[in-house]
Short mmCIF file of N, CA and C in Angstrom, two decimals:
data_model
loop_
_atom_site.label_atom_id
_atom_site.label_comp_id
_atom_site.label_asym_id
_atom_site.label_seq_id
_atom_site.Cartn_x
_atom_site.Cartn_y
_atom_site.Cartn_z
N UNK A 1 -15.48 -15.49 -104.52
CA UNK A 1 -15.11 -16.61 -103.70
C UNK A 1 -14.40 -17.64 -104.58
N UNK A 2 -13.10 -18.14 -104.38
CA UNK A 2 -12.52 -19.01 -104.83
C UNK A 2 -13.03 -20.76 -103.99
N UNK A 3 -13.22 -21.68 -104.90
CA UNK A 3 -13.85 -22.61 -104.16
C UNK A 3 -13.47 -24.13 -104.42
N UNK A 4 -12.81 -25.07 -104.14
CA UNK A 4 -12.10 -26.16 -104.31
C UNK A 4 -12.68 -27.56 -104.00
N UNK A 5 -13.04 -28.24 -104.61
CA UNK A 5 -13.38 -29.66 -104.04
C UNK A 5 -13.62 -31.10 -104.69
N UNK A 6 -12.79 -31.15 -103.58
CA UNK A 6 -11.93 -32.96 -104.26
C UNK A 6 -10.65 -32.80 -105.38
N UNK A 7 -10.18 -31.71 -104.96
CA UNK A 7 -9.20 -31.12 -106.29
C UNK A 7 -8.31 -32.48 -105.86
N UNK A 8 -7.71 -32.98 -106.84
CA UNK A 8 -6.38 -34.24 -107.07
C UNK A 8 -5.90 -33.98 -108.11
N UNK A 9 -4.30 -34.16 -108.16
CA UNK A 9 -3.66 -33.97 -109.16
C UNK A 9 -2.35 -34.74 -108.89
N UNK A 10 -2.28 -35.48 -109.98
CA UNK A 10 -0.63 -36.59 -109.93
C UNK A 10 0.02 -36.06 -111.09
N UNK A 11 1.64 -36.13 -111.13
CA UNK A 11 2.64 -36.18 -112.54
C UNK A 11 3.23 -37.44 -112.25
N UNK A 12 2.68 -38.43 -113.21
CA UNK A 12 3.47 -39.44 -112.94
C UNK A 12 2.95 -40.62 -111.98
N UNK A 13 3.87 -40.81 -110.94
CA UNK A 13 3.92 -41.64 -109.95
C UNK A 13 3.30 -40.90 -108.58
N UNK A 14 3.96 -39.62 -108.78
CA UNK A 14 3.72 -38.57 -107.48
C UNK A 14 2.26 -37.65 -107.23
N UNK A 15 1.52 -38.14 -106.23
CA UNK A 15 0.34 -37.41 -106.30
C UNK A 15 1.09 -35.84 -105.15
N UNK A 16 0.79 -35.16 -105.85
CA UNK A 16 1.18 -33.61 -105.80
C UNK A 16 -0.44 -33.32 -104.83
N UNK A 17 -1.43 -32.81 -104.92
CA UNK A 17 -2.83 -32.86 -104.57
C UNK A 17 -3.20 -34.02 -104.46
N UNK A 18 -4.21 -34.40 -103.08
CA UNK A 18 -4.80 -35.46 -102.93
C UNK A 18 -6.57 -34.97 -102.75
N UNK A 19 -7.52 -34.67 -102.91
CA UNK A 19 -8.68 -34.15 -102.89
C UNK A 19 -8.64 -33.28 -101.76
N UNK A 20 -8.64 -31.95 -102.62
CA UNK A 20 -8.28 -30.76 -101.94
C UNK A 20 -9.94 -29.72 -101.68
N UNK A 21 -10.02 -29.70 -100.09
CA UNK A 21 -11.17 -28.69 -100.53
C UNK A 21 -10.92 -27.80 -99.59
N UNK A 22 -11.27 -26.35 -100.50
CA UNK A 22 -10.98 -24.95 -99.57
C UNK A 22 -11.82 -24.21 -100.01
N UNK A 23 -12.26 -23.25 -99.13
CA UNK A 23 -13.00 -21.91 -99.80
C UNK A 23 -12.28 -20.64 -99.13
N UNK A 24 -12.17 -19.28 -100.09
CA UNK A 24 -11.81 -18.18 -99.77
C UNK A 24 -12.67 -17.78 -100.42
N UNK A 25 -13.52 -16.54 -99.28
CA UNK A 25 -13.81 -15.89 -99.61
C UNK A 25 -13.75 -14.77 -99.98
N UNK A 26 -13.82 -14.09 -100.44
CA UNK A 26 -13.95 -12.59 -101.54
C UNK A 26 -13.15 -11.82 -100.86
N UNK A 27 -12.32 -10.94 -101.53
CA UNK A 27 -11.60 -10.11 -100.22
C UNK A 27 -10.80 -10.42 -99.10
N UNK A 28 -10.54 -11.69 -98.94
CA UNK A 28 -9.81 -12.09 -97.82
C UNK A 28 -8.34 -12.43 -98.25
N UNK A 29 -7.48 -12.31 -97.70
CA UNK A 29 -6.09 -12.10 -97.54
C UNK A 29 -5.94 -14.09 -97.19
N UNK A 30 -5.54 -14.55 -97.82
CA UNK A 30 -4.95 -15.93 -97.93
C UNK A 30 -3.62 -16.70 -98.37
N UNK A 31 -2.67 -17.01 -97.64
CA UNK A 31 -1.60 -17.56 -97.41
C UNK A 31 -1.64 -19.74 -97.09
N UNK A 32 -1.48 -19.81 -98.67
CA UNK A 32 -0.88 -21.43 -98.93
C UNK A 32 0.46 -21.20 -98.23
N UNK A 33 0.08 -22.27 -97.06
CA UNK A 33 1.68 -22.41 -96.55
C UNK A 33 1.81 -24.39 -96.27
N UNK A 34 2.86 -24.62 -96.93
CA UNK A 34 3.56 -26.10 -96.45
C UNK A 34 5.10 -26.50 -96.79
N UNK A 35 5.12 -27.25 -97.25
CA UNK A 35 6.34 -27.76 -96.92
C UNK A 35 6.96 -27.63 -98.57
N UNK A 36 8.10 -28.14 -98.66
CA UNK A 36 8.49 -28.17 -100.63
C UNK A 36 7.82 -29.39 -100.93
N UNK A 37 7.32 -29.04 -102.38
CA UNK A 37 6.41 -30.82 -102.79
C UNK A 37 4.73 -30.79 -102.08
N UNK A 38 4.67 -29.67 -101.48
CA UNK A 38 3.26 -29.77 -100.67
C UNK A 38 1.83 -29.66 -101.67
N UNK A 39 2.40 -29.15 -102.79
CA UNK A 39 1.17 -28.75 -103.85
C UNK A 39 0.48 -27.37 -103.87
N UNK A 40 1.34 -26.37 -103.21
CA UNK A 40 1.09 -25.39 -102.98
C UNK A 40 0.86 -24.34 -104.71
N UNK A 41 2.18 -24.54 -105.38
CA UNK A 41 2.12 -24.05 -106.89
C UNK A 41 1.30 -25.03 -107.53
N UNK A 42 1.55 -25.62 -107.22
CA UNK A 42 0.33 -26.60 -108.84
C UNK A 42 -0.98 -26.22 -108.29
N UNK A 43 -1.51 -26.12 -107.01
CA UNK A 43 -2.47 -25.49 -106.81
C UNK A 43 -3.14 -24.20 -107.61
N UNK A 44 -2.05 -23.67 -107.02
CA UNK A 44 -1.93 -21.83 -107.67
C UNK A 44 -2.16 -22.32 -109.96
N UNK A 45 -1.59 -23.29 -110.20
CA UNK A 45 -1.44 -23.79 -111.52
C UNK A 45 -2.83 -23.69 -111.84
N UNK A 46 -3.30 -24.39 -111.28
CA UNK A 46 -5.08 -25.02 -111.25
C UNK A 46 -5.67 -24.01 -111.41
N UNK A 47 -5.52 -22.99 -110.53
CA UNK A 47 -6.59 -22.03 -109.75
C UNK A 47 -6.52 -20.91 -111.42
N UNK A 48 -4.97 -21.13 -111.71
CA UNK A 48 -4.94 -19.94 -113.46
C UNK A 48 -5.31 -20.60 -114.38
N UNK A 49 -5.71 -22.14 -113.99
CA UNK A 49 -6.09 -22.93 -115.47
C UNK A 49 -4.49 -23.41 -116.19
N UNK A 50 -3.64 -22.91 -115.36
CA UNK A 50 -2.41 -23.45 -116.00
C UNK A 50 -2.25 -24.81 -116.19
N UNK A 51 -2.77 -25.18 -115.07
CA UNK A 51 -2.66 -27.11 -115.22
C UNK A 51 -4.01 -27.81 -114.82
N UNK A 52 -4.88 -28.32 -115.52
CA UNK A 52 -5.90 -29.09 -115.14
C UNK A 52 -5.58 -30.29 -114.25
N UNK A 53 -6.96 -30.41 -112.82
CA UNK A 53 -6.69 -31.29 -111.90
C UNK A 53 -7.26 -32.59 -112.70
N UNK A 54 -6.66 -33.25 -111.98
CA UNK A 54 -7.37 -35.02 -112.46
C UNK A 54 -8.48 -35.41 -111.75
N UNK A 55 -8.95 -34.98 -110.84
CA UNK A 55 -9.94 -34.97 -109.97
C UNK A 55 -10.99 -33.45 -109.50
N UNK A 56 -11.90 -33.36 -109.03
CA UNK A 56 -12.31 -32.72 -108.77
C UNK A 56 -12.28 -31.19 -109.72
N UNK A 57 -13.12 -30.32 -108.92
CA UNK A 57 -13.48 -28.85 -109.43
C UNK A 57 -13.12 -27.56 -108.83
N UNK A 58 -12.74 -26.37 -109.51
CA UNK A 58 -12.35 -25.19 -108.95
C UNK A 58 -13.12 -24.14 -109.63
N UNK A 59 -14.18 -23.65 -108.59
CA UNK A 59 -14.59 -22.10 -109.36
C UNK A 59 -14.64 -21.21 -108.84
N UNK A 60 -14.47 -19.76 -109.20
CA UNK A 60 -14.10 -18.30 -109.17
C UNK A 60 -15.10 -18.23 -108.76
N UNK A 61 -15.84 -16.96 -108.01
CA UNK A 61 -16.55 -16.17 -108.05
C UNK A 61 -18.31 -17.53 -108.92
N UNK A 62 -18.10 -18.28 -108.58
CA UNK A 62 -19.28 -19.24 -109.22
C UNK A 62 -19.14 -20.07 -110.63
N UNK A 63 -17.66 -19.29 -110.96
CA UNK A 63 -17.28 -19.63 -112.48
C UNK A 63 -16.68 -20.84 -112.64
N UNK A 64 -17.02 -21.39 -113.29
CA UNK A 64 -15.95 -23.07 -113.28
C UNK A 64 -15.01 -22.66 -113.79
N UNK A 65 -13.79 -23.50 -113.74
CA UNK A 65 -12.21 -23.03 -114.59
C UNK A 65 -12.47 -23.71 -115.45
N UNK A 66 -13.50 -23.46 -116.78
CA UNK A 66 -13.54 -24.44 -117.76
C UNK A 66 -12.39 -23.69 -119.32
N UNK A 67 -11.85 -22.88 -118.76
CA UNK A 67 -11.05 -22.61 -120.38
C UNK A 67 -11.98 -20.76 -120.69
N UNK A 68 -13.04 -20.66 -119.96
CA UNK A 68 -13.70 -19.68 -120.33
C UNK A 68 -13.40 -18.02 -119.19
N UNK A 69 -13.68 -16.97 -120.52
CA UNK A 69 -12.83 -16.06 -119.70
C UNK A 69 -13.70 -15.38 -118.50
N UNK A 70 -14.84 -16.05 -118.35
CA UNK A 70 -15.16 -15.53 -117.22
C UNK A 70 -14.85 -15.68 -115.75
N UNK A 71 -14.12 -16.43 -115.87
CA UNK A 71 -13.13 -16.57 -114.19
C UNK A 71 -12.32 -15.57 -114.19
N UNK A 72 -11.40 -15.68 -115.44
CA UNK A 72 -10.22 -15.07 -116.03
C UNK A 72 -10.42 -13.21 -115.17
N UNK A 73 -11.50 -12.96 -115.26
CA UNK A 73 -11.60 -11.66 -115.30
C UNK A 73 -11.63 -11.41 -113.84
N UNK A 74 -12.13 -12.34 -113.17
CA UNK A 74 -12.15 -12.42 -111.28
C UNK A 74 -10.80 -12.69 -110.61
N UNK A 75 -9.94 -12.91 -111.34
CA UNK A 75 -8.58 -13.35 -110.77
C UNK A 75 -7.02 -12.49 -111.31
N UNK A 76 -6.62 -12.21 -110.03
CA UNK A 76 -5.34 -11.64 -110.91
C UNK A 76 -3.91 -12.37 -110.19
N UNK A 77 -2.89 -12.54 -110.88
CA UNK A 77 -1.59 -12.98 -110.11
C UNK A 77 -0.47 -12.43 -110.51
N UNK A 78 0.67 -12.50 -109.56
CA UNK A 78 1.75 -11.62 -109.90
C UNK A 78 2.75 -12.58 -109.62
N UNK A 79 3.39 -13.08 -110.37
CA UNK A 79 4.20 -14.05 -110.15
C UNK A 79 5.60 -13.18 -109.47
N UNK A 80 6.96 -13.86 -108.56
CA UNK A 80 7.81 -13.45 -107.85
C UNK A 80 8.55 -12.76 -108.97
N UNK A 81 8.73 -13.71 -110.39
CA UNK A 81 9.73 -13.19 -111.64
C UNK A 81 8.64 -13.48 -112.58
N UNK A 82 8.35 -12.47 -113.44
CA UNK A 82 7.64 -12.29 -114.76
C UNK A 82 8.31 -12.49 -115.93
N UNK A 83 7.91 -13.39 -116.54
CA UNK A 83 8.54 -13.24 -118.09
C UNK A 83 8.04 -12.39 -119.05
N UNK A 84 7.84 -11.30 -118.97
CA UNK A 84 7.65 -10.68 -120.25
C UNK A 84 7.99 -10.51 -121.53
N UNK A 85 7.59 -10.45 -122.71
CA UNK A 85 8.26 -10.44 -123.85
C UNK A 85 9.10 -9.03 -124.02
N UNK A 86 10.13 -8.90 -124.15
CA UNK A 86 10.87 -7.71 -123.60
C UNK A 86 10.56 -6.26 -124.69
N UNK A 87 10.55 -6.79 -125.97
CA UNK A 87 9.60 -5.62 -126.52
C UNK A 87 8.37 -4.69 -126.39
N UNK A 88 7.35 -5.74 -125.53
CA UNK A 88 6.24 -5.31 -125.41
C UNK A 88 6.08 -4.03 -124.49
N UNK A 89 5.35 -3.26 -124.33
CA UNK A 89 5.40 -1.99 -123.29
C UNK A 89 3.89 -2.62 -122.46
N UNK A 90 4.11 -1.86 -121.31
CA UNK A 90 3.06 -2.55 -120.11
C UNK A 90 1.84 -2.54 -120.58
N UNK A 91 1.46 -1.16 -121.53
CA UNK A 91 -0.05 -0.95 -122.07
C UNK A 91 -0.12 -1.87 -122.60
N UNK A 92 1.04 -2.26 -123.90
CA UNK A 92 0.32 -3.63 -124.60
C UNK A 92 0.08 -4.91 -123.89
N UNK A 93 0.84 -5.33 -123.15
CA UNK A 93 0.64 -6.31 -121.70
C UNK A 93 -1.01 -6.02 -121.01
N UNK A 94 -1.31 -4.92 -120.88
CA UNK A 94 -2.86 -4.34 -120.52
C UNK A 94 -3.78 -5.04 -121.58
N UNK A 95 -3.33 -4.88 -122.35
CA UNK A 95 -4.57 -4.65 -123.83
C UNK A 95 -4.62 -6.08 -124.04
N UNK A 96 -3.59 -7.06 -123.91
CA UNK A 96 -3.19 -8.31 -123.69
C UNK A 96 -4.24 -9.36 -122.99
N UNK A 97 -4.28 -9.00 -121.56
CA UNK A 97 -5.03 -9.40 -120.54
C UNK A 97 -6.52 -9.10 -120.66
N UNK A 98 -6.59 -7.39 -121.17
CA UNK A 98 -8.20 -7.53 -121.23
C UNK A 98 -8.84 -8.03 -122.33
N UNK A 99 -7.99 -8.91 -123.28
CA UNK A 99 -8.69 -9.77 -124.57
C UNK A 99 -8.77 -11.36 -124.10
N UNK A 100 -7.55 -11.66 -122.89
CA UNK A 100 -7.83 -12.47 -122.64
C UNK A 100 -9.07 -12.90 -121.32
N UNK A 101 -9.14 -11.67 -120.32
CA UNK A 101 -10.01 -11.80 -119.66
C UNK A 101 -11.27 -11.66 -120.01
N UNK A 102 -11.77 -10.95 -121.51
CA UNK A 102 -12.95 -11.16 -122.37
C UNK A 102 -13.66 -9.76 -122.10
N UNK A 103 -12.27 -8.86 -121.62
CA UNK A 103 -13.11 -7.26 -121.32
C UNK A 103 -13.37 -6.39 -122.46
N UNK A 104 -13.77 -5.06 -122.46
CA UNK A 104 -14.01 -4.26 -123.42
C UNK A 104 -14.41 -3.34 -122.67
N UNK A 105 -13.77 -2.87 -121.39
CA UNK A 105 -13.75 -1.33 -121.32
C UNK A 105 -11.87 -0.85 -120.60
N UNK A 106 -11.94 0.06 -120.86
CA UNK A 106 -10.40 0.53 -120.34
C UNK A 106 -10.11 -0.07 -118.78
N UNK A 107 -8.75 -0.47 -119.25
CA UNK A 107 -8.11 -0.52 -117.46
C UNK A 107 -7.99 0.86 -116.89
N UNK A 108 -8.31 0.07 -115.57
CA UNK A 108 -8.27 1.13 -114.26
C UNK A 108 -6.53 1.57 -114.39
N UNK A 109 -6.22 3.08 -114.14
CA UNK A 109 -4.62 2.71 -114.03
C UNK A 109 -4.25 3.52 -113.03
N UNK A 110 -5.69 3.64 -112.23
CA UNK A 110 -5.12 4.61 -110.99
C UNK A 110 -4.09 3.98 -109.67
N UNK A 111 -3.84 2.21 -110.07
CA UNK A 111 -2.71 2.03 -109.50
C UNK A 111 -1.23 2.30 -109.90
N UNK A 112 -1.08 2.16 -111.50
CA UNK A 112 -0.33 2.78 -111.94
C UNK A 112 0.17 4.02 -111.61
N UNK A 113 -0.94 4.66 -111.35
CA UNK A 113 -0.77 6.48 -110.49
C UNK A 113 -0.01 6.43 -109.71
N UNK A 114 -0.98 5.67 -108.58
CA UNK A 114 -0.27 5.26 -107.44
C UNK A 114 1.17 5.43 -107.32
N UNK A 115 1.87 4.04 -108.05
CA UNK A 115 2.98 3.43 -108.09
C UNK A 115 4.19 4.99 -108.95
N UNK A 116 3.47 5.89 -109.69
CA UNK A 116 4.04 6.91 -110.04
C UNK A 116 5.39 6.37 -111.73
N UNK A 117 3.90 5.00 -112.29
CA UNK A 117 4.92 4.66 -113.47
C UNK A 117 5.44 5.62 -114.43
N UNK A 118 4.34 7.40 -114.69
CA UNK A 118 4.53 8.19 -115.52
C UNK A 118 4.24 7.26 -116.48
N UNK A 119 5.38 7.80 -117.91
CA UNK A 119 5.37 6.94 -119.21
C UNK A 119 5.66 5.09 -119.40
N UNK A 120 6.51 4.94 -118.07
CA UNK A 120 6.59 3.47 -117.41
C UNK A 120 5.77 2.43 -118.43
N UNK A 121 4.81 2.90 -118.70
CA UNK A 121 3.33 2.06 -119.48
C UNK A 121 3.48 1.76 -120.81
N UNK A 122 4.34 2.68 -120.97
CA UNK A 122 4.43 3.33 -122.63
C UNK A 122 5.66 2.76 -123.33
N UNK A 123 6.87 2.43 -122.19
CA UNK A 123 8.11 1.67 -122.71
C UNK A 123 8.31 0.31 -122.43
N UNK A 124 8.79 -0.36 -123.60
CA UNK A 124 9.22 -1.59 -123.59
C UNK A 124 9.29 -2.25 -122.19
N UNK A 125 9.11 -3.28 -121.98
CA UNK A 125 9.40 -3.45 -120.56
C UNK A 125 10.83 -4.05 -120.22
N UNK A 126 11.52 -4.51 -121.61
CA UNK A 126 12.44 -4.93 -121.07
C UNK A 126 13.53 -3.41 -120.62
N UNK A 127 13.74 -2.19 -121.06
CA UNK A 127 14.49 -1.22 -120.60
C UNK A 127 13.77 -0.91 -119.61
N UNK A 128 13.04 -1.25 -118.61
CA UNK A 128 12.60 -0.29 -117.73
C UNK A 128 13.12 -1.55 -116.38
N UNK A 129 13.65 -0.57 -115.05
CA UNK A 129 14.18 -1.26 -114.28
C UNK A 129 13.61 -2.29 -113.73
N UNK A 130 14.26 -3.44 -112.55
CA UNK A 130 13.21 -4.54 -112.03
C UNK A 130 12.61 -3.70 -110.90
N UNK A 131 12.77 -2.32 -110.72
CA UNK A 131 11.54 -2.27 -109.82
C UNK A 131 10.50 -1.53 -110.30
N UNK A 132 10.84 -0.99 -111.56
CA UNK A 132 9.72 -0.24 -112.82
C UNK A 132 8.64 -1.86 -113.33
N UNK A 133 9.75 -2.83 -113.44
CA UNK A 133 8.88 -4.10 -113.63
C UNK A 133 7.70 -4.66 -112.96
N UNK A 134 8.21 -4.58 -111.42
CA UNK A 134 7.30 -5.44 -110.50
C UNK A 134 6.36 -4.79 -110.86
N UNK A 135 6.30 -3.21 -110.86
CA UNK A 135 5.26 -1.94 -110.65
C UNK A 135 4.39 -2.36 -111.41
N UNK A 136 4.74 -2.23 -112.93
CA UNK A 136 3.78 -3.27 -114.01
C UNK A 136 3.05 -4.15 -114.03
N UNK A 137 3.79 -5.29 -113.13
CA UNK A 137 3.52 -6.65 -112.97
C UNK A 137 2.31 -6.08 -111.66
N UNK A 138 2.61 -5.57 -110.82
CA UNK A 138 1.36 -5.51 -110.48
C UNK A 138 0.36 -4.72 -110.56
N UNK A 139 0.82 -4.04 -111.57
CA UNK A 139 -1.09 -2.94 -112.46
C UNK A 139 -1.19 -4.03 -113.00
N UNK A 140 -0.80 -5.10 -114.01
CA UNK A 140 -1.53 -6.42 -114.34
C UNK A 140 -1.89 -7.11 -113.54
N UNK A 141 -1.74 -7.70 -112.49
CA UNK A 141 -2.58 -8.37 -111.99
C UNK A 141 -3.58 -7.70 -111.62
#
């Protein structure tokens, strides 16, 4: 369960979030929808720890977003365009995530299967096409 309350967040002059409270629960299919400027990404910012709120609290699965990787490991995102470091190959991008999510057993890669990356995993990501990319981008998340 993702869980929100009193979230606020300003840059500046502009309050972006005004005390935000939501809950999703586990498994459920959820769509932020508003307007441009609505606080929809800085939300999403919050929720990865990308940007700390000025107000209020957000926790995972019971986990606070305090910097610690135990949220980390309850959450995955796939951004529209990925920056990858173009040398890296998807496995190392894998091996990446599960040091930062604080794991120590192998990724699942039966979506990888799925998606039919083959060696896909194994090459650089920058030679492999943008739709060999997304594929990646979403066995990481």
């Amino acid at each position: 369960m993702i869980a929100a309350h009193g979230v606020s967040k300003r840059f500046g002059r502009r309050q972006v979030i005004d005390g935000l409270e939501a809950e999703v629960a586990t498994g459920r299919i959820t769509a932020l929808v508003g307007p441009n400027g609505a606080g929809k990404t800085t939300f999403l910012k919050v929720l990865l720890g990308l940007v700390r709120p000025d107000a209020g609290c957000v926790a995972v699965d019971g986990h606070a977003l305090d910097g610690s990787a135990a949220y980390r490991a309850a959450i995955g995102y796939m951004p529209q365009i990925a920056r990858f470091p173009a040398y890296a190959s998807g496995r190392d991008l894998l091996d990446l995530l599960r040091a930062l999510r604080g794991g120590t057993e192998e990724p699942d890669l039966s979506l990888a299967e799925a998606f039919g990356l083959g060696d896909g995993l194994d090459r650089p990501v920058g030679v492999l096409s943008g739709g060999m990319r997304q594929k990646v981008n979403a066995v990481l998340a």
